[in-house]
Amino acid sequence: MAATLSAPPVFRRAMNDNISGFLCDMVPGHLGQTDRFLDIVTWNLRYFNCRDPERVEVFTRVLQEINADVFVFQEVEAGALDEVAHNLVRSGAGLYTAEYGTTGGRNRVALLLDTEWVRNTTELRELYASPSIILPGSRREVFPRLPLAGEFIVRSDAGSFNLDLVGLHLKSSRASSHGGGGEERRRIAARHLASWLEDETNGEDVIITGDWNSTPDGPEWQPFEELRNQGRVHLGSWNPKGEISHVIQRRSPRIDVIVLAPDHTGAATVTEVEGHRCTVLAWTDAILGKSVVPKLQEKISHDLPVLARFVFPM
């Protein structure tokens, strides 16, 4: 659903809520005065570790400006975010803490949480850790990096709310010498994720986000399409091919699954599914400055961060 965006005053939860300033011209007016939102960034950092001081410094400065509530990172070495989180706390950007998956070697899924606003209410766990899921006819695990999941509470002056969050990094398109291409492994992974979403969640809102290594028109999304065809989910997609994807679930109606990513025009995207809206901000030269994007790609990752703001109405 297209929308004409004005420039309403946007709600800031704290003095260090920089990203609300970026979003000021893009958040619909009727959503601009609520703090029942969650800013989530997903970003593939491409072999991130803390051995390059300049890379860590540039990365920390970017996170200070974005200061999202939750960062979901891919390809992170265990412990590599500890210094970053410490420096973010010292700078006043937020009360960040890092959580890491245990699989993937030096390329793990990791979360960075601003605990002033988001806290896990259960110990984080990796889905499908035991027994592991093996691609038939091979020795390859369907999830080379297990999805990192937890139950969270998000603070809000209008009333806190709970959600389940899953960070993931599915298999790339590269084939393995032990057999099994990426697409088949992603397809099996998606079936398990759809089953988990349908059968094992507890009725809270659910966000599954990360690097899917697939476009939403790919066969990996068929399990979610099947749920939609059965009337169990509402699936909306507006991201172009090649973009990172997100999934959000709402419990009433049973589920809104929304695949998110910015378009290439740099315009904010506002889409409504069953009455629920989400605004997506593209990281463009106009926002970051012409010198920033090349620096990000040189020192941090060829991928850029993808931000989604989810608004949770009462």
XYZ file of C-alpha atoms in Angstrom:
314
model
C 0.000 0.000 0.000
C 1.626 3.236 -1.099
C 1.605 6.174 1.269
C 2.414 9.851 1.077
C 4.756 10.681 3.922
C 4.714 13.979 5.769
C 7.158 15.142 8.407
C 5.432 14.610 11.749
C 7.308 14.916 15.025
C 8.608 11.437 15.678
C 8.665 9.867 19.114
C 12.095 9.572 20.728
C 12.461 7.171 23.593
C 15.705 8.739 24.802
C 18.117 11.559 24.053
C 20.399 9.087 22.275
C 17.634 7.848 19.949
C 19.453 8.998 16.813
C 17.630 6.742 14.407
C 14.292 8.418 15.168
C 15.773 11.585 13.744
C 16.586 9.801 10.497
C 13.067 8.395 10.410
C 11.315 11.672 11.204
C 10.228 12.369 7.613
C 9.320 8.749 6.962
C 7.163 7.542 9.839
C 3.407 7.926 9.156
C 1.823 10.618 11.311
C -0.471 8.295 13.252
C 2.545 6.197 14.287
C 4.905 9.054 15.084
C 3.802 9.507 18.684
C 4.039 5.943 19.970
C 7.020 4.289 21.579
C 5.639 0.795 21.017
C 8.180 0.096 18.318
C 11.281 -1.975 17.831
C 14.161 -0.927 15.584
C 15.991 -3.968 14.254
C 19.049 -3.956 12.019
C 20.342 -7.050 10.269
C 23.827 -6.937 8.799
C 26.194 -9.521 7.336
C 29.593 -8.310 8.542
C 31.726 -10.609 6.364
C 34.185 -12.294 8.720
C 34.083 -9.716 11.502
C 36.706 -9.890 14.224
C 38.428 -7.351 16.450
C 41.974 -7.644 15.091
C 41.765 -4.526 12.890
C 41.475 -1.492 15.228
C 40.359 0.832 12.428
C 37.620 -1.555 11.365
C 36.372 -1.799 14.948
C 36.443 1.993 15.318
C 34.521 2.646 12.085
C 32.046 -0.083 12.945
C 31.471 1.329 16.438
C 30.841 4.821 15.069
C 28.250 3.490 12.646
C 26.452 1.645 15.437
C 26.485 4.802 17.554
C 24.602 6.626 14.816
C 22.150 3.808 14.132
C 21.666 2.859 17.814
C 18.949 0.327 17.009
C 17.273 -1.665 19.756
C 18.462 -4.972 18.314
C 21.269 -5.758 15.885
C 21.257 -9.185 14.259
C 24.680 -9.858 12.777
C 26.011 -12.640 10.608
C 29.610 -13.836 10.189
C 30.939 -12.726 13.566
C 33.779 -14.314 15.502
C 32.919 -15.241 19.088
C 33.776 -12.357 21.422
C 34.364 -9.872 18.612
C 31.481 -7.633 19.712
C 32.457 -7.415 23.382
C 34.761 -4.415 22.948
C 32.222 -2.773 20.639
C 29.429 -3.188 23.196
C 31.683 -1.802 25.944
C 32.538 1.280 23.882
C 28.893 1.866 22.958
C 27.965 1.864 26.640
C 30.794 4.272 27.453
C 29.731 6.627 24.661
C 26.140 6.751 25.894
C 24.738 5.136 22.758
C 22.885 2.504 24.779
C 23.273 -0.271 27.320
C 24.405 -2.875 24.827
C 25.333 -6.473 25.463
C 26.422 -9.125 22.965
C 25.136 -12.670 22.559
C 26.684 -15.283 20.265
C 25.650 -18.524 18.673
C 27.919 -21.502 19.231
C 28.004 -22.780 15.642
C 29.613 -21.506 12.470
C 33.192 -21.334 13.703
C 34.449 -17.788 13.122
C 31.288 -16.876 11.222
C 28.553 -17.037 13.828
C 25.163 -15.445 14.255
C 25.304 -12.788 16.971
C 22.896 -10.376 18.633
C 23.663 -6.952 20.068
C 20.865 -5.815 22.404
C 20.233 -2.429 23.946
C 19.139 -3.754 27.325
C 17.707 -0.397 28.310
C 14.811 -1.251 25.993
C 15.039 -4.957 25.098
C 15.836 -7.818 27.441
C 15.607 -11.546 26.975
C 13.326 -13.262 29.447
C 14.721 -16.726 28.686
C 18.193 -18.011 28.003
C 19.007 -17.725 24.325
C 18.994 -21.082 22.597
C 19.904 -22.476 19.220
C 17.096 -24.167 17.333
C 17.677 -27.687 15.973
C 20.824 -28.233 18.004
C 19.870 -31.799 18.919
C 19.316 -33.790 16.934
C 20.950 -31.907 14.108
C 19.208 -31.866 10.736
C 21.265 -33.520 7.988
C 20.722 -33.136 4.269
C 19.595 -36.558 2.971
C 22.306 -38.435 1.107
C 25.111 -36.330 2.523
C 26.950 -35.476 5.709
C 26.062 -31.797 5.519
C 24.034 -30.010 8.167
C 21.016 -28.120 6.889
C 21.833 -25.281 9.297
C 25.603 -24.647 9.133
C 24.885 -21.909 11.671
C 21.987 -22.731 13.958
C 19.239 -20.100 14.336
C 19.697 -18.146 17.572
C 16.363 -17.672 19.366
C 14.971 -16.221 22.554
C 11.942 -14.671 24.220
C 12.186 -10.942 24.885
C 10.362 -8.096 26.585
C 10.439 -4.636 25.011
C 10.036 -1.658 27.318
C 7.456 0.967 26.445
C 5.901 3.840 28.381
C 2.585 2.877 26.779
C 2.945 -0.687 28.039
C 5.691 -3.203 27.483
C 5.218 -6.082 25.080
C 6.726 -9.498 24.522
C 8.039 -11.160 21.395
C 10.075 -14.090 20.167
C 13.122 -13.214 18.083
C 15.165 -15.499 15.843
C 18.402 -14.466 14.165
C 19.599 -16.681 11.354
C 22.044 -17.136 8.493
C 20.985 -19.797 6.025
C 23.303 -21.679 3.711
C 24.747 -19.722 0.828
C 24.403 -20.760 -2.815
C 27.860 -22.327 -2.853
C 27.818 -26.095 -3.243
C 29.734 -28.257 -0.795
C 32.464 -30.739 -1.657
C 30.596 -33.200 0.580
C 27.443 -32.857 -1.509
C 24.353 -30.712 -1.405
C 23.840 -27.279 -2.890
C 22.642 -24.317 -0.907
C 19.123 -24.167 -2.324
C 18.109 -27.624 -1.139
C 19.478 -26.980 2.319
C 17.687 -23.635 2.515
C 14.452 -25.255 1.357
C 14.642 -27.856 4.153
C 15.602 -25.130 6.642
C 12.574 -23.063 5.633
C 10.245 -26.029 6.159
C 11.545 -26.461 9.686
C 11.304 -22.736 10.421
C 7.719 -22.617 9.143
C 6.825 -25.618 11.319
C 8.451 -23.978 14.330
C 6.555 -20.762 13.637
C 3.272 -22.620 13.362
C 3.610 -25.244 16.092
C 6.142 -24.182 18.695
C 5.632 -20.470 19.302
C 3.619 -19.459 22.326
C 1.290 -16.864 20.807
C 3.645 -13.914 21.179
C 4.703 -11.774 18.261
C 7.579 -13.392 16.388
C 10.292 -11.837 14.252
C 12.628 -14.054 12.238
C 15.381 -11.983 10.682
C 18.824 -12.388 9.193
C 20.527 -13.423 5.998
C 18.205 -15.821 4.160
C 20.473 -16.036 1.091
C 17.277 -16.134 -0.956
C 14.831 -13.778 -2.590
C 11.177 -14.040 -1.514
C 10.161 -15.468 -4.871
C 12.554 -18.388 -4.407
C 11.453 -21.942 -3.627
C 12.722 -21.584 -0.068
C 9.658 -19.492 0.747
C 7.164 -22.153 -0.335
C 6.454 -23.339 3.241
C 5.360 -19.817 4.182
C 3.293 -19.566 1.009
C 1.554 -22.802 1.957
C 0.676 -21.403 5.370
C -0.759 -18.347 3.672
C -2.811 -20.458 1.280
C -4.253 -22.286 4.287
C -5.293 -18.988 5.825
C -2.805 -19.332 8.652
C -0.491 -16.531 7.622
C -0.678 -13.290 5.700
C 2.414 -12.880 3.571
C 3.465 -9.573 2.091
C 6.667 -8.848 0.217
C 8.053 -5.698 -1.327
C 11.807 -6.154 -1.399
C 13.703 -6.473 -4.684
C 15.710 -9.517 -5.616
C 19.034 -9.856 -3.856
C 18.031 -8.087 -0.656
C 18.150 -9.421 2.879
C 14.723 -10.431 4.214
C 12.815 -10.272 7.461
C 9.745 -12.005 8.801
C 7.346 -10.618 11.375
C 4.447 -12.466 12.966
C 1.454 -10.965 14.749
C -0.896 -13.029 16.840
C -4.080 -11.207 15.774
C -4.858 -12.006 13.056
C -2.972 -15.253 13.548
C 0.106 -14.108 11.678
C 1.420 -11.355 9.442
C 4.575 -12.530 7.735
C 6.197 -9.505 6.138
C 9.360 -9.756 4.072
C 11.251 -6.495 4.383
C 14.097 -4.708 2.711
C 14.627 -1.221 1.277
C 14.106 -0.584 -2.382
C 16.839 0.800 -4.616
C 15.263 4.241 -4.977
C 16.138 5.225 -1.441
C 12.539 6.092 -0.658
C 11.021 4.877 2.568
C 8.635 1.999 2.064
C 5.400 1.926 4.021
C 3.297 -1.193 3.583
C 0.152 -2.229 5.401
C -0.873 -5.862 5.927
C -4.091 -6.532 7.784
C -3.924 -3.122 9.428
C -0.301 -3.386 10.577
C 2.309 -1.097 9.086
C 6.061 -1.186 8.873
C 8.415 1.507 7.603
C 11.710 0.494 5.998
C 14.584 2.926 5.622
C 17.178 2.512 2.870
C 20.754 3.454 3.718
C 21.401 5.870 0.867
C 24.034 8.479 0.119
C 21.495 11.134 1.045
C 21.312 9.751 4.572
C 24.823 8.508 5.195
C 26.805 10.908 3.022
C 28.638 10.038 -0.163
C 31.884 9.226 1.630
C 30.332 6.927 4.219
C 29.021 4.096 2.050
C 32.404 3.403 0.365
C 34.049 3.501 3.800
C 31.547 1.017 5.168
C 32.136 -1.319 2.257
C 35.909 -0.951 2.495
C 36.334 -1.378 6.232
C 33.291 -3.345 7.401
C 31.325 -5.254 4.781
C 30.192 -5.202 1.168
C 26.687 -5.560 2.594
C 24.973 -2.542 4.118
C 22.838 -2.584 7.254
C 19.107 -3.039 6.731
C 16.832 -1.303 9.217
C 13.200 -2.143 9.894
C 11.010 -0.370 12.423
C 8.160 -2.528 13.678
C 5.270 -0.761 15.380
C 3.194 -2.867 17.783
C -0.257 -1.335 18.328
C -2.074 -1.931 21.612
